[in-house]
Amino acid sequence: MAKNPRARTAKKTGRRHPLAAVALIVIGLLSTGGAYAAFSSTATADETGVVSQSTIEEGEKLFAANCATCHGAALQGTQAGPSLHGVGAASVDFQVGTGRMPMAFDGAQAERKPVQFTDEQIEAMAAYVASISPGPAIPDEEYLTGDSDAANGAELFRINCAMCHNVAGAGGALTEGKFAPPLGGVAPEHIYEAMVTGPQNMPVFNDMNLSPADKADIISYLTYVDDNSSPGGFELGSLGPVAEGLFIWIFGLGAVIAITVWLTAKAN
Amino acid sequence: MSTSTVTPPTRGSRFTAAAANYLDERTSISGAVKELGRKIFPDHWSFMLGEVALYSFVVILLSGTFLTFFFDPSMTEVYYDGEYLPLSGIHMSVAYHSSLDLSFEIRGGLLMRQVHHWAALLFVASIGLHMLRVFFTGAFRKPREINWVIGFVLFVLAMAEGFTGYSLPDDLLSGNGLRIIDGMLKGLPVVGVWISYFLFGGEFPGVEVIPRLYVLHIMLLPAILIVTLALHMVLLIVNKHTQFAGPGRTNENVVGVPILPHFAAKAGGFFFLVFGVIMLIASFFTINPIWNYGPYDPSPVSAGTQPDWYIGFADGALRLAPPNWDVHVFGYTLPFGILVPMIALVGLLVVVAIYPFLEAWITGDKREHHIADRPRNAPTRTAIGAAGVTFYAVMWAAASSDIMATHFMLTMEGVIHTLQALLFVGPVIAFIVTKRICLGLQKKDREIALHGFESGRIVRMPGGAYIEVHEQLDDYERWRLVSFNDYAPLMIRPNAKGRITAGQRMRAALSRWFFEDRIVPPTKGEIEHAKEHGHH
């Protein structure tokens, strides 16, 4: 333990410096805050930062007029609709931005339908909900470009998503009339938001489960499937063997039977 | 024969004659040509369905040969380095890699893969329709029972060929299919696990099964299929083809066109038409996009995972079995949710295979039949067929229960429960309804044969009454309506020992059930009488 006495004295002076305690507190706060920010959604801070108070107020009005009947004036929920505590901006952007909310009727599951609000109105409602009930934020543009690793995305999609949405994103059935919708033509931000918020019957795929980069890869795969039609010709809905079987019975065998009737027809 | 001039043989015909003579002197083939070339085939569109199966099989052989040049069933693990971006760098077997290369790198490979697969679907579909035609026209009766059984074997072989082929690409879909087969095998008490380990060469999925299925798919099964097909054709020629009743057509003759030249020319043309239909479909419509499914990995399953249509009824049977049917006995589990569907499937196939013998026993009919029945003239058989088709169709539909649920906005449970009920109620309804329809049509035929059809011409009689004039059929048309066999239920007779056995009673009861409700064909006397009556 024979150490250089010079260094020891220097260290001692450093630790006993009058500002040492302040510096420690600053370092501690910065690191905890930074770690918290890193673990929670990074975008939350940005988003609340850029939204102005007037947008939130507009969102509050829109919410009161269109959503509060079911979700409650203070987002607390009613018998007709769930509470929105902890849903955040991403959920609002997904549900309203895909036309699922406001709901047309109380069915097994909210359906995609024409969007009822402008982008600004949706943004305002999202800002309002996020302001009183923070949660997952609207994703950063960098994850939505659709040009990252589609192969990794396809593999993740097969493991995490395909059992409900089908390998080609053609959708599938769930229990009691619920369903996993087809993913063709869904905007990248909505795919991302669905993964972080878990709408309807979908589980949440948080950032510990699928990192934002993984989510971006999945979006890239779905973008690839959307942009590239099948090299084999018409896809018959990407439904697999059922569509193929129906097709061969109706059109294949139908055409062949028409030919047999033609070949055996008596000349008039 | 022309008597006016004798034209000297042209160069071409002299060559043909010389060549034919050369061949005949060395092979004595003229005997066979004379025999086969004058073979007569009757003309009816439904008689060509078996040909469709034959021609699609030829297409399968041709395209399949092409595929074997490039497909490699090895299970060696590699990383994908081909054209298809969403798989690049993914870990996969050589079998899957070579299937992808066939689709993306080899000129015409994707087309040939699609031709092969579409032709396979058409092959089994046309076999199914051909079997239905044979069934509903009673063309399986003596002397053709054995050919029915051979045809049934062909049907099963075709399904086996289809399933082994479907499993080869080693993609997610085919692996899921194999997993279900593995599960069904393991569901068998005692022997199940042994059979599964034997087939897969160890624990599922292992690396043995794809090469093994490949050998079955391209060697053993096609060889058996071709031999069975040849037997089927030989018996077809020996037994002659059935024909529908008509003027001049009897149980002793065949009216139609000879093989050479008419039938052969037509059949050759028909082959190319079938080939053309398959090529058109394969060029424009994707089938089994293996690149979507990714390499097989036992953990993921895709929504909408189904087998090809002809295995669908088996998948559906499994889906229809209620949950919680496992029974635990002495520490063993008997999975009745798997065993009962398997018993139902095997039972259905066995009944199809032995139906000709069952019907012959019930009817006691030992005559030869070369005139095909019109389905209405055998109401009970037609009704049994309709019930069987319904039973099969319900199981088949159940395989797509999830697709029905999403596309018709139904609940999955609702679809399954409805189909479970239909599986039992459907065949009964189909039986009753079909039988009534057949009897109704027979009644109508009898009415028309005796009294002619309504002409729509209303005549006012001198007394003021109105009558509709009935137009009589000509003899040719009437022949078609009245020429069918009349059956009566069997009588119970004591055997040589003077006893009536339980088997006899059952046979009599079944025979009564078969023929109790029937419309007797009009007799000659009745027709004569009606004719005179009509001339007033």
PDB file of C-alpha atoms in Angstrom, chain A residues 16-263:
ATOM      1  CA  ARG A  16     -12.122  18.627   0.925  1.00  0.00           C
ATOM      2  CA  HIS A  17     -12.667  21.407  -1.557  1.00  0.00           C
ATOM      3  CA  PRO A  18     -15.606  23.634  -0.516  1.00  0.00           C
ATOM      4  CA  LEU A  19     -17.437  22.989  -3.767  1.00  0.00           C
ATOM      5  CA  ALA A  20     -16.944  19.235  -3.651  1.00  0.00           C
ATOM      6  CA  ALA A  21     -20.372  18.548  -2.109  1.00  0.00           C
ATOM      7  CA  VAL A  22     -22.122  20.722  -4.671  1.00  0.00           C
ATOM      8  CA  ALA A  23     -20.250  19.039  -7.501  1.00  0.00           C
ATOM      9  CA  LEU A  24     -21.186  15.597  -6.142  1.00  0.00           C
ATOM     10  CA  ILE A  25     -24.855  16.519  -5.957  1.00  0.00           C
ATOM     11  CA  VAL A  26     -24.748  17.870  -9.517  1.00  0.00           C
ATOM     12  CA  ILE A  27     -23.043  14.720 -10.803  1.00  0.00           C
ATOM     13  CA  GLY A  28     -25.492  12.520  -8.913  1.00  0.00           C
ATOM     14  CA  LEU A  29     -28.529  14.362 -10.184  1.00  0.00           C
ATOM     15  CA  LEU A  30     -27.244  14.409 -13.728  1.00  0.00           C
ATOM     16  CA  SER A  31     -26.487  10.700 -13.779  1.00  0.00           C
ATOM     17  CA  THR A  32     -29.795   9.600 -12.220  1.00  0.00           C
ATOM     18  CA  GLY A  33     -31.732  11.984 -14.401  1.00  0.00           C
ATOM     19  CA  GLY A  34     -29.793  10.884 -17.457  1.00  0.00           C
ATOM     20  CA  ALA A  35     -30.279   7.224 -16.668  1.00  0.00           C
ATOM     21  CA  TYR A  36     -33.975   7.802 -16.070  1.00  0.00           C
ATOM     22  CA  ALA A  37     -34.287   9.628 -19.333  1.00  0.00           C
ATOM     23  CA  ALA A  38     -32.394   6.846 -21.094  1.00  0.00           C
ATOM     24  CA  PHE A  39     -34.622   4.122 -19.669  1.00  0.00           C
ATOM     25  CA  SER A  40     -37.910   5.902 -20.071  1.00  0.00           C
ATOM     26  CA  SER A  41     -38.887   6.969 -23.553  1.00  0.00           C
ATOM     27  CA  THR A  42     -36.367   9.535 -24.697  1.00  0.00           C
ATOM     28  CA  ALA A  43     -38.858  11.429 -26.793  1.00  0.00           C
ATOM     29  CA  THR A  44     -41.191  12.273 -23.903  1.00  0.00           C
ATOM     30  CA  ALA A  45     -39.027  15.094 -22.741  1.00  0.00           C
ATOM     31  CA  ASP A  46     -38.659  16.568 -26.230  1.00  0.00           C
ATOM     32  CA  GLU A  47     -42.311  16.343 -26.958  1.00  0.00           C
ATOM     33  CA  THR A  48     -43.556  18.077 -23.815  1.00  0.00           C
ATOM     34  CA  GLY A  49     -40.862  20.619 -24.423  1.00  0.00           C
ATOM     35  CA  VAL A  50     -41.997  21.689 -27.883  1.00  0.00           C
ATOM     36  CA  VAL A  51     -45.741  21.726 -27.373  1.00  0.00           C
ATOM     37  CA  SER A  52     -47.107  25.109 -26.524  1.00  0.00           C
ATOM     38  CA  GLN A  53     -49.709  25.812 -23.897  1.00  0.00           C
ATOM     39  CA  SER A  54     -52.210  26.967 -26.523  1.00  0.00           C
ATOM     40  CA  THR A  55     -52.024  23.598 -28.300  1.00  0.00           C
ATOM     41  CA  ILE A  56     -52.742  21.822 -25.029  1.00  0.00           C
ATOM     42  CA  GLU A  57     -55.720  24.105 -24.414  1.00  0.00           C
ATOM     43  CA  GLU A  58     -57.077  23.395 -27.895  1.00  0.00           C
ATOM     44  CA  GLY A  59     -56.588  19.708 -27.246  1.00  0.00           C
ATOM     45  CA  GLU A  60     -58.480  19.997 -23.983  1.00  0.00           C
ATOM     46  CA  LYS A  61     -61.454  21.527 -25.808  1.00  0.00           C
ATOM     47  CA  LEU A  62     -61.416  18.842 -28.487  1.00  0.00           C
ATOM     48  CA  PHE A  63     -61.121  16.159 -25.831  1.00  0.00           C
ATOM     49  CA  ALA A  64     -64.036  17.558 -23.863  1.00  0.00           C
ATOM     50  CA  ALA A  65     -66.184  17.694 -26.982  1.00  0.00           C
ATOM     51  CA  ASN A  66     -65.282  14.321 -28.521  1.00  0.00           C
ATOM     52  CA  CYS A  67     -63.780  11.963 -25.983  1.00  0.00           C
ATOM     53  CA  ALA A  68     -64.868  12.929 -22.494  1.00  0.00           C
ATOM     54  CA  THR A  69     -68.311  11.306 -22.780  1.00  0.00           C
ATOM     55  CA  CYS A  70     -66.729   7.883 -22.563  1.00  0.00           C
ATOM     56  CA  HIS A  71     -63.256   8.511 -21.156  1.00  0.00           C
ATOM     57  CA  GLY A  72     -64.326  11.068 -18.523  1.00  0.00           C
ATOM     58  CA  ALA A  73     -63.543  14.755 -18.328  1.00  0.00           C
ATOM     59  CA  ALA A  74     -60.420  14.072 -16.277  1.00  0.00           C
ATOM     60  CA  LEU A  75     -59.392  10.985 -18.258  1.00  0.00           C
ATOM     61  CA  GLN A  76     -60.613   8.885 -15.365  1.00  0.00           C
ATOM     62  CA  GLY A  77     -62.791   6.652 -17.546  1.00  0.00           C
ATOM     63  CA  THR A  78     -66.505   5.837 -17.286  1.00  0.00           C
ATOM     64  CA  GLN A  79     -68.624   2.733 -17.654  1.00  0.00           C
ATOM     65  CA  ALA A  80     -68.525   3.283 -21.400  1.00  0.00           C
ATOM     66  CA  GLY A  81     -64.787   3.618 -21.814  1.00  0.00           C
ATOM     67  CA  PRO A  82     -61.480   2.928 -20.079  1.00  0.00           C
ATOM     68  CA  SER A  83     -59.446   5.440 -18.142  1.00  0.00           C
ATOM     69  CA  LEU A  84     -56.633   7.030 -20.093  1.00  0.00           C
ATOM     70  CA  HIS A  85     -54.170   7.267 -17.223  1.00  0.00           C
ATOM     71  CA  GLY A  86     -50.670   6.562 -18.408  1.00  0.00           C
ATOM     72  CA  VAL A  87     -51.506   6.184 -22.095  1.00  0.00           C
ATOM     73  CA  GLY A  88     -49.418   9.094 -23.376  1.00  0.00           C
ATOM     74  CA  ALA A  89     -49.356  10.838 -26.734  1.00  0.00           C
ATOM     75  CA  ALA A  90     -48.523   7.727 -28.819  1.00  0.00           C
ATOM     76  CA  SER A  91     -51.758   6.037 -27.875  1.00  0.00           C
ATOM     77  CA  VAL A  92     -53.858   9.061 -28.836  1.00  0.00           C
ATOM     78  CA  ASP A  93     -52.018   9.462 -32.112  1.00  0.00           C
ATOM     79  CA  PHE A  94     -52.544   5.772 -32.930  1.00  0.00           C
ATOM     80  CA  GLN A  95     -56.193   5.469 -31.904  1.00  0.00           C
ATOM     81  CA  VAL A  96     -57.382   8.748 -33.396  1.00  0.00           C
ATOM     82  CA  GLY A  97     -54.886   8.805 -36.267  1.00  0.00           C
ATOM     83  CA  THR A  98     -56.090   5.440 -37.636  1.00  0.00           C
ATOM     84  CA  GLY A  99     -59.758   6.407 -37.187  1.00  0.00           C
ATOM     85  CA  ARG A 100     -60.330   3.810 -34.465  1.00  0.00           C
ATOM     86  CA  MET A 101     -61.383   6.587 -32.074  1.00  0.00           C
ATOM     87  CA  PRO A 102     -63.991   7.932 -31.803  1.00  0.00           C
ATOM     88  CA  MET A 103     -65.457   4.435 -31.869  1.00  0.00           C
ATOM     89  CA  ALA A 104     -68.400   3.829 -34.198  1.00  0.00           C
ATOM     90  CA  PHE A 105     -70.040   1.264 -31.947  1.00  0.00           C
ATOM     91  CA  ASP A 106     -69.196  -0.867 -28.974  1.00  0.00           C
ATOM     92  CA  GLY A 107     -68.020  -4.023 -30.726  1.00  0.00           C
ATOM     93  CA  ALA A 108     -65.441  -6.667 -30.018  1.00  0.00           C
ATOM     94  CA  GLN A 109     -62.757  -4.299 -31.152  1.00  0.00           C
ATOM     95  CA  ALA A 110     -62.466  -0.767 -32.551  1.00  0.00           C
ATOM     96  CA  GLU A 111     -62.232  -0.835 -36.338  1.00  0.00           C
ATOM     97  CA  ARG A 112     -60.017   1.154 -38.633  1.00  0.00           C
ATOM     98  CA  LYS A 113     -62.105   3.747 -40.428  1.00  0.00           C
ATOM     99  CA  PRO A 114     -61.717   7.169 -42.063  1.00  0.00           C
ATOM    100  CA  VAL A 115     -59.904   9.568 -39.754  1.00  0.00           C
ATOM    101  CA  GLN A 116     -62.236  12.086 -38.124  1.00  0.00           C
ATOM    102  CA  PHE A 117     -59.743  14.852 -37.268  1.00  0.00           C
ATOM    103  CA  THR A 118     -56.992  16.868 -38.934  1.00  0.00           C
ATOM    104  CA  ASP A 119     -53.367  16.198 -38.071  1.00  0.00           C
ATOM    105  CA  GLU A 120     -53.227  19.411 -35.995  1.00  0.00           C
ATOM    106  CA  GLN A 121     -56.297  18.398 -34.004  1.00  0.00           C
ATOM    107  CA  ILE A 122     -54.882  14.938 -33.342  1.00  0.00           C
ATOM    108  CA  GLU A 123     -51.594  16.511 -32.282  1.00  0.00           C
ATOM    109  CA  ALA A 124     -53.447  18.842 -29.923  1.00  0.00           C
ATOM    110  CA  MET A 125     -55.408  16.029 -28.305  1.00  0.00           C
ATOM    111  CA  ALA A 126     -52.251  13.956 -27.988  1.00  0.00           C
ATOM    112  CA  ALA A 127     -50.483  16.897 -26.345  1.00  0.00           C
ATOM    113  CA  TYR A 128     -53.368  17.440 -23.954  1.00  0.00           C
ATOM    114  CA  VAL A 129     -53.572  13.799 -22.911  1.00  0.00           C
ATOM    115  CA  ALA A 130     -49.786  13.592 -22.562  1.00  0.00           C
ATOM    116  CA  SER A 131     -49.769  16.747 -20.440  1.00  0.00           C
ATOM    117  CA  ILE A 132     -51.953  15.234 -17.735  1.00  0.00           C
ATOM    118  CA  SER A 133     -51.214  11.570 -18.287  1.00  0.00           C
ATOM    119  CA  PRO A 134     -47.653  11.067 -19.506  1.00  0.00           C
ATOM    120  CA  GLY A 135     -46.826   7.827 -21.280  1.00  0.00           C
ATOM    121  CA  PRO A 136     -45.161   6.597 -24.463  1.00  0.00           C
ATOM    122  CA  ALA A 137     -44.560   9.484 -26.818  1.00  0.00           C
ATOM    123  CA  ILE A 138     -44.959   9.840 -30.552  1.00  0.00           C
ATOM    124  CA  PRO A 139     -41.845   8.162 -32.024  1.00  0.00           C
ATOM    125  CA  ASP A 140     -38.891   9.978 -33.514  1.00  0.00           C
ATOM    126  CA  GLU A 141     -38.675  10.243 -37.275  1.00  0.00           C
ATOM    127  CA  GLU A 142     -35.375   8.339 -37.308  1.00  0.00           C
ATOM    128  CA  TYR A 143     -37.158   5.071 -36.490  1.00  0.00           C
ATOM    129  CA  LEU A 144     -39.805   5.469 -39.158  1.00  0.00           C
ATOM    130  CA  THR A 145     -37.748   5.714 -42.335  1.00  0.00           C
ATOM    131  CA  GLY A 146     -38.221   2.048 -43.269  1.00  0.00           C
ATOM    132  CA  ASP A 147     -34.707   1.640 -44.639  1.00  0.00           C
ATOM    133  CA  SER A 148     -32.965  -0.225 -41.818  1.00  0.00           C
ATOM    134  CA  ASP A 149     -32.318  -3.985 -41.583  1.00  0.00           C
ATOM    135  CA  ALA A 150     -35.401  -5.633 -43.085  1.00  0.00           C
ATOM    136  CA  ALA A 151     -33.982  -9.149 -42.634  1.00  0.00           C
ATOM    137  CA  ASN A 152     -33.661  -8.676 -38.872  1.00  0.00           C
ATOM    138  CA  GLY A 153     -37.110  -7.062 -38.909  1.00  0.00           C
ATOM    139  CA  ALA A 154     -38.591 -10.030 -40.769  1.00  0.00           C
ATOM    140  CA  GLU A 155     -37.130 -12.472 -38.271  1.00  0.00           C
ATOM    141  CA  LEU A 156     -38.388 -10.428 -35.309  1.00  0.00           C
ATOM    142  CA  PHE A 157     -41.758 -10.136 -37.020  1.00  0.00           C
ATOM    143  CA  ARG A 158     -42.011 -13.916 -37.467  1.00  0.00           C
ATOM    144  CA  ILE A 159     -41.124 -14.510 -33.824  1.00  0.00           C
ATOM    145  CA  ASN A 160     -43.178 -11.738 -32.198  1.00  0.00           C
ATOM    146  CA  CYS A 161     -45.969 -10.719 -34.555  1.00  0.00           C
ATOM    147  CA  ALA A 162     -46.739 -13.407 -37.160  1.00  0.00           C
ATOM    148  CA  MET A 163     -48.776 -15.681 -34.915  1.00  0.00           C
ATOM    149  CA  CYS A 164     -51.533 -13.063 -34.933  1.00  0.00           C
ATOM    150  CA  HIS A 165     -50.800 -10.836 -37.923  1.00  0.00           C
ATOM    151  CA  ASN A 166     -49.618 -13.591 -40.351  1.00  0.00           C
ATOM    152  CA  VAL A 167     -46.074 -13.721 -41.784  1.00  0.00           C
ATOM    153  CA  ALA A 168     -46.955 -11.365 -44.607  1.00  0.00           C
ATOM    154  CA  GLY A 169     -48.966  -9.067 -42.320  1.00  0.00           C
ATOM    155  CA  ALA A 170     -52.256 -10.242 -43.846  1.00  0.00           C
ATOM    156  CA  GLY A 171     -53.973 -10.298 -40.433  1.00  0.00           C
ATOM    157  CA  GLY A 172     -55.556 -13.112 -38.474  1.00  0.00           C
ATOM    158  CA  ALA A 173     -58.368 -14.121 -36.155  1.00  0.00           C
ATOM    159  CA  LEU A 174     -58.369 -13.923 -32.355  1.00  0.00           C
ATOM    160  CA  THR A 175     -60.968 -15.170 -29.912  1.00  0.00           C
ATOM    161  CA  GLU A 176     -64.524 -13.857 -29.528  1.00  0.00           C
ATOM    162  CA  GLY A 177     -64.648 -11.798 -32.696  1.00  0.00           C
ATOM    163  CA  LYS A 178     -61.431  -9.969 -32.012  1.00  0.00           C
ATOM    164  CA  PHE A 179     -58.802  -9.937 -34.695  1.00  0.00           C
ATOM    165  CA  ALA A 180     -55.290  -8.850 -35.567  1.00  0.00           C
ATOM    166  CA  PRO A 181     -55.757  -6.404 -38.452  1.00  0.00           C
ATOM    167  CA  PRO A 182     -53.913  -6.614 -41.754  1.00  0.00           C
ATOM    168  CA  LEU A 183     -50.816  -4.395 -41.744  1.00  0.00           C
ATOM    169  CA  GLY A 184     -50.701  -3.430 -45.410  1.00  0.00           C
ATOM    170  CA  GLY A 185     -50.720   0.341 -45.872  1.00  0.00           C
ATOM    171  CA  VAL A 186     -50.415   1.179 -42.170  1.00  0.00           C
ATOM    172  CA  ALA A 187     -48.256   4.284 -41.583  1.00  0.00           C
ATOM    173  CA  PRO A 188     -44.857   3.570 -39.942  1.00  0.00           C
ATOM    174  CA  GLU A 189     -45.607   5.801 -36.940  1.00  0.00           C
ATOM    175  CA  HIS A 190     -48.823   3.902 -36.292  1.00  0.00           C
ATOM    176  CA  ILE A 191     -46.973   0.567 -36.399  1.00  0.00           C
ATOM    177  CA  TYR A 192     -44.420   1.932 -33.948  1.00  0.00           C
ATOM    178  CA  GLU A 193     -47.114   3.378 -31.680  1.00  0.00           C
ATOM    179  CA  ALA A 194     -49.048   0.115 -31.723  1.00  0.00           C
ATOM    180  CA  MET A 195     -45.940  -1.726 -30.546  1.00  0.00           C
ATOM    181  CA  VAL A 196     -45.266   0.654 -27.647  1.00  0.00           C
ATOM    182  CA  THR A 197     -48.885   1.105 -26.518  1.00  0.00           C
ATOM    183  CA  GLY A 198     -50.457  -2.306 -27.254  1.00  0.00           C
ATOM    184  CA  PRO A 199     -53.856  -1.153 -28.513  1.00  0.00           C
ATOM    185  CA  GLN A 200     -56.981  -3.369 -28.332  1.00  0.00           C
ATOM    186  CA  ASN A 201     -55.790  -6.928 -27.725  1.00  0.00           C
ATOM    187  CA  MET A 202     -52.203  -6.395 -28.718  1.00  0.00           C
ATOM    188  CA  PRO A 203     -49.500  -6.884 -26.103  1.00  0.00           C
ATOM    189  CA  VAL A 204     -47.072  -4.041 -25.384  1.00  0.00           C
ATOM    190  CA  PHE A 205     -43.634  -4.473 -26.910  1.00  0.00           C
ATOM    191  CA  ASN A 206     -41.666  -2.050 -24.780  1.00  0.00           C
ATOM    192  CA  ASP A 207     -38.101  -0.936 -25.410  1.00  0.00           C
ATOM    193  CA  MET A 208     -36.673  -3.653 -23.164  1.00  0.00           C
ATOM    194  CA  ASN A 209     -38.422  -6.255 -25.301  1.00  0.00           C
ATOM    195  CA  LEU A 210     -37.861  -4.780 -28.747  1.00  0.00           C
ATOM    196  CA  SER A 211     -35.404  -1.888 -28.808  1.00  0.00           C
ATOM    197  CA  PRO A 212     -36.323   1.180 -30.894  1.00  0.00           C
ATOM    198  CA  ALA A 213     -33.837  -0.072 -33.500  1.00  0.00           C
ATOM    199  CA  ASP A 214     -35.619  -3.468 -33.589  1.00  0.00           C
ATOM    200  CA  LYS A 215     -38.922  -1.676 -34.030  1.00  0.00           C
ATOM    201  CA  ALA A 216     -37.411   0.320 -36.876  1.00  0.00           C
ATOM    202  CA  ASP A 217     -36.291  -2.982 -38.471  1.00  0.00           C
ATOM    203  CA  ILE A 218     -39.802  -4.422 -38.199  1.00  0.00           C
ATOM    204  CA  ILE A 219     -41.155  -1.266 -39.824  1.00  0.00           C
ATOM    205  CA  SER A 220     -38.562  -1.698 -42.574  1.00  0.00           C
ATOM    206  CA  TYR A 221     -39.743  -5.257 -43.211  1.00  0.00           C
ATOM    207  CA  LEU A 222     -43.389  -4.201 -43.404  1.00  0.00           C
ATOM    208  CA  THR A 223     -42.439  -1.321 -45.682  1.00  0.00           C
ATOM    209  CA  TYR A 224     -40.590  -3.790 -47.902  1.00  0.00           C
ATOM    210  CA  VAL A 225     -43.640  -6.074 -48.075  1.00  0.00           C
ATOM    211  CA  ASP A 226     -45.835  -3.067 -48.888  1.00  0.00           C
ATOM    212  CA  ASP A 227     -43.559  -1.711 -51.589  1.00  0.00           C
ATOM    213  CA  ASN A 228     -42.684  -4.971 -53.325  1.00  0.00           C
ATOM    214  CA  SER A 229     -45.395  -7.069 -54.860  1.00  0.00           C
ATOM    215  CA  SER A 230     -44.935 -10.821 -54.973  1.00  0.00           C
ATOM    216  CA  PRO A 231     -42.454 -11.989 -57.635  1.00  0.00           C
ATOM    217  CA  GLY A 232     -44.821 -14.881 -58.330  1.00  0.00           C
ATOM    218  CA  GLY A 233     -47.760 -12.789 -59.556  1.00  0.00           C
ATOM    219  CA  PHE A 234     -51.070 -11.898 -57.905  1.00  0.00           C
ATOM    220  CA  GLU A 235     -50.975 -12.694 -54.198  1.00  0.00           C
ATOM    221  CA  LEU A 236     -54.582 -13.836 -53.622  1.00  0.00           C
ATOM    222  CA  GLY A 237     -54.648 -11.800 -50.407  1.00  0.00           C
ATOM    223  CA  SER A 238     -51.484 -13.473 -49.001  1.00  0.00           C
ATOM    224  CA  LEU A 239     -53.872 -15.795 -47.192  1.00  0.00           C
ATOM    225  CA  GLY A 240     -51.932 -18.942 -47.906  1.00  0.00           C
ATOM    226  CA  PRO A 241     -53.294 -22.361 -48.853  1.00  0.00           C
ATOM    227  CA  VAL A 242     -56.975 -21.556 -48.249  1.00  0.00           C
ATOM    228  CA  ALA A 243     -57.022 -18.905 -50.956  1.00  0.00           C
ATOM    229  CA  GLU A 244     -54.969 -21.159 -53.239  1.00  0.00           C
ATOM    230  CA  GLY A 245     -57.330 -24.092 -52.733  1.00  0.00           C
ATOM    231  CA  LEU A 246     -60.420 -21.983 -53.402  1.00  0.00           C
ATOM    232  CA  PHE A 247     -58.762 -20.534 -56.478  1.00  0.00           C
ATOM    233  CA  ILE A 248     -57.877 -23.907 -58.020  1.00  0.00           C
ATOM    234  CA  TRP A 249     -61.357 -25.322 -57.340  1.00  0.00           C
ATOM    235  CA  ILE A 250     -63.262 -22.347 -58.682  1.00  0.00           C
ATOM    236  CA  PHE A 251     -61.073 -21.002 -61.469  1.00  0.00           C
ATOM    237  CA  GLY A 252     -58.674 -23.866 -62.262  1.00  0.00           C
ATOM    238  CA  LEU A 253     -61.173 -26.696 -62.229  1.00  0.00           C
ATOM    239  CA  GLY A 254     -63.874 -24.337 -63.499  1.00  0.00           C
ATOM    240  CA  ALA A 255     -61.804 -23.523 -66.588  1.00  0.00           C
ATOM    241  CA  VAL A 256     -60.968 -27.172 -67.168  1.00  0.00           C
ATOM    242  CA  ILE A 257     -64.628 -28.229 -66.896  1.00  0.00           C
ATOM    243  CA  ALA A 258     -65.608 -25.470 -69.312  1.00  0.00           C
ATOM    244  CA  ILE A 259     -63.071 -26.962 -71.730  1.00  0.00           C
ATOM    245  CA  THR A 260     -64.427 -30.503 -71.280  1.00  0.00           C
ATOM    246  CA  VAL A 261     -67.956 -29.268 -71.982  1.00  0.00           C
ATOM    247  CA  TRP A 262     -66.697 -27.429 -75.053  1.00  0.00           C
ATOM    248  CA  LEU A 263     -64.779 -30.472 -76.334  1.00  0.00           C
TER     249      LEU A 263
END
